[in-house]
Amino acid sequence: MYANMQWQVTPRGLETLEGAECDYWITAAQLVETRLQADGPIYEFFVDLGLKTWLVPEFLEEAYDKALAVHAERLPNPVDVATWERSKKAFRANVMRRRAQKAHSE
C-alpha cells in the first residue's frame, strides 16, 4: 500500500508505524468524517491531528492523501476536493498554533 517514516496506509485505514511514539489509527470511514466550521466542512480527524505534538505534519499530510486515494472505493462518501483543501488549511493552522504554544512555553 504505502508507508512513510511515521504512517502507513493499511487495509483498515491509516495507522502509525509500529514502534512510533504514539499508537494511532483511523479507519477508512473515519478519514472522511466531517465537522462544520464557519467556512464549510472539514475532515475532522485530519484537522484535529494538527494539534498533536508527537506527529510530523508533513508525513501525516502525505499519508492521509494516499489513504484517501487507496480507500476511495470504500469510503462512505467520496472525497470532496474543496473539503480536503479546507482541511489542509485548517490542519496547517493547527500545526502553527501548536508550534507557537510550544515556543511560548519554552
Short mmCIF file of C-alpha atoms in Angstrom, two decimals:
data_model
loop_
_atom_site.label_atom_id
_atom_site.label_comp_id
_atom_site.label_asym_id
_atom_site.label_seq_id
_atom_site.Cartn_x
_atom_site.Cartn_y
_atom_site.Cartn_z
CA MET A 1 0.00 0.00 0.00
CA TYR A 2 2.00 2.99 1.26
CA ALA A 3 4.21 3.98 4.18
CA ASN A 4 6.47 6.86 5.12
CA MET A 5 8.62 7.48 8.20
CA GLN A 6 5.64 7.71 10.59
CA TRP A 7 2.43 6.47 8.92
CA GLN A 8 1.22 3.54 6.87
CA VAL A 9 -1.87 3.02 4.77
CA THR A 10 -3.33 -0.35 5.72
CA PRO A 11 -6.34 -2.38 4.60
CA ARG A 12 -8.18 -0.94 7.59
CA GLY A 13 -7.29 2.72 7.05
CA LEU A 14 -4.31 4.78 8.24
CA GLU A 15 -2.05 3.88 11.18
CA THR A 16 1.17 4.99 12.79
CA LEU A 17 4.06 2.66 12.15
CA GLU A 18 4.82 0.00 14.72
CA GLY A 19 7.20 1.45 17.30
CA ALA A 20 6.07 5.04 16.70
CA GLU A 21 5.92 7.41 19.66
CA CYS A 22 2.14 7.12 19.69
CA ASP A 23 -0.05 4.23 18.55
CA TYR A 24 -2.80 5.83 16.46
CA TRP A 25 -5.16 4.58 13.78
CA ILE A 26 -8.02 5.93 11.70
CA THR A 27 -10.46 3.66 9.90
CA ALA A 28 -11.17 4.24 6.22
CA ALA A 29 -14.65 5.55 7.07
CA GLN A 30 -13.23 8.00 9.63
CA LEU A 31 -10.94 9.53 7.00
CA VAL A 32 -13.91 11.43 5.58
CA GLU A 33 -15.88 12.19 8.75
CA THR A 34 -16.63 15.90 8.66
CA ARG A 35 -17.31 18.71 11.07
CA LEU A 36 -18.80 22.02 10.01
CA GLN A 37 -16.69 25.12 10.56
CA ALA A 38 -17.52 28.73 9.72
CA ASP A 39 -16.06 28.43 6.20
CA GLY A 40 -17.50 24.96 5.48
CA PRO A 41 -16.93 21.29 6.31
CA ILE A 42 -13.52 19.87 7.20
CA TYR A 43 -12.23 16.32 7.63
CA GLU A 44 -12.32 16.17 11.41
CA PHE A 45 -9.66 13.58 12.26
CA PHE A 46 -7.08 15.12 9.94
CA VAL A 47 -7.54 18.67 11.22
CA ASP A 48 -7.55 17.67 14.88
CA LEU A 49 -4.31 15.75 14.47
CA GLY A 50 -2.60 19.06 13.69
CA LEU A 51 -2.65 19.77 17.42
CA LYS A 52 -0.73 16.61 18.37
CA THR A 53 2.85 17.21 19.44
CA TRP A 54 4.16 13.77 18.52
CA LEU A 55 3.49 13.78 14.79
CA VAL A 56 5.45 15.12 11.85
CA PRO A 57 2.86 17.18 9.95
CA GLU A 58 4.36 16.63 6.51
CA PHE A 59 4.32 12.85 7.00
CA LEU A 60 0.68 12.87 8.07
CA GLU A 61 -0.47 15.10 5.23
CA GLU A 62 1.28 12.91 2.67
CA ALA A 63 -0.02 9.65 4.17
CA TYR A 64 -3.57 10.96 4.62
CA ASP A 65 -3.68 11.98 0.98
CA LYS A 66 -2.51 8.49 -0.04
CA ALA A 67 -5.03 6.84 2.28
CA LEU A 68 -7.88 8.84 0.72
CA ALA A 69 -6.79 7.63 -2.72
CA VAL A 70 -6.21 4.00 -1.72
CA HIS A 71 -9.53 3.71 0.10
CA ALA A 72 -11.60 5.83 -2.33
CA GLU A 73 -13.83 2.90 -3.30
CA ARG A 74 -14.54 2.01 0.35
CA LEU A 75 -15.29 5.47 1.71
CA PRO A 76 -18.88 6.15 2.78
CA ASN A 77 -18.70 9.49 0.93
CA PRO A 78 -16.47 10.48 -1.97
CA VAL A 79 -13.60 12.82 -1.19
CA ASP A 80 -14.70 16.40 -1.75
CA VAL A 81 -11.82 18.46 -3.17
CA ALA A 82 -12.98 21.71 -1.53
CA THR A 83 -13.33 19.97 1.85
CA TRP A 84 -9.88 18.40 1.50
CA GLU A 85 -8.29 21.77 0.62
CA ARG A 86 -10.11 23.49 3.50
CA SER A 87 -8.98 20.68 5.81
CA LYS A 88 -5.34 21.07 4.80
CA LYS A 89 -5.55 24.80 5.50
CA ALA A 90 -7.13 24.18 8.94
CA PHE A 91 -4.61 21.42 9.70
CA ARG A 92 -1.68 23.72 8.90
CA ALA A 93 -3.23 26.45 11.08
CA ASN A 94 -3.44 23.95 13.96
CA VAL A 95 0.19 22.97 13.43
CA MET A 96 1.23 26.64 13.54
CA ARG A 97 -0.88 27.20 16.68
CA ARG A 98 0.73 24.19 18.36
CA ARG A 99 4.24 25.38 17.44
CA ALA A 100 3.51 28.89 18.73
CA GLN A 101 2.22 27.50 22.03
CA LYS A 102 5.32 25.35 22.37
CA ALA A 103 7.64 28.29 21.64
CA HIS A 104 5.74 30.47 24.12
CA SER A 105 6.06 27.88 26.89
CA GLU A 106 9.81 27.46 26.49
#
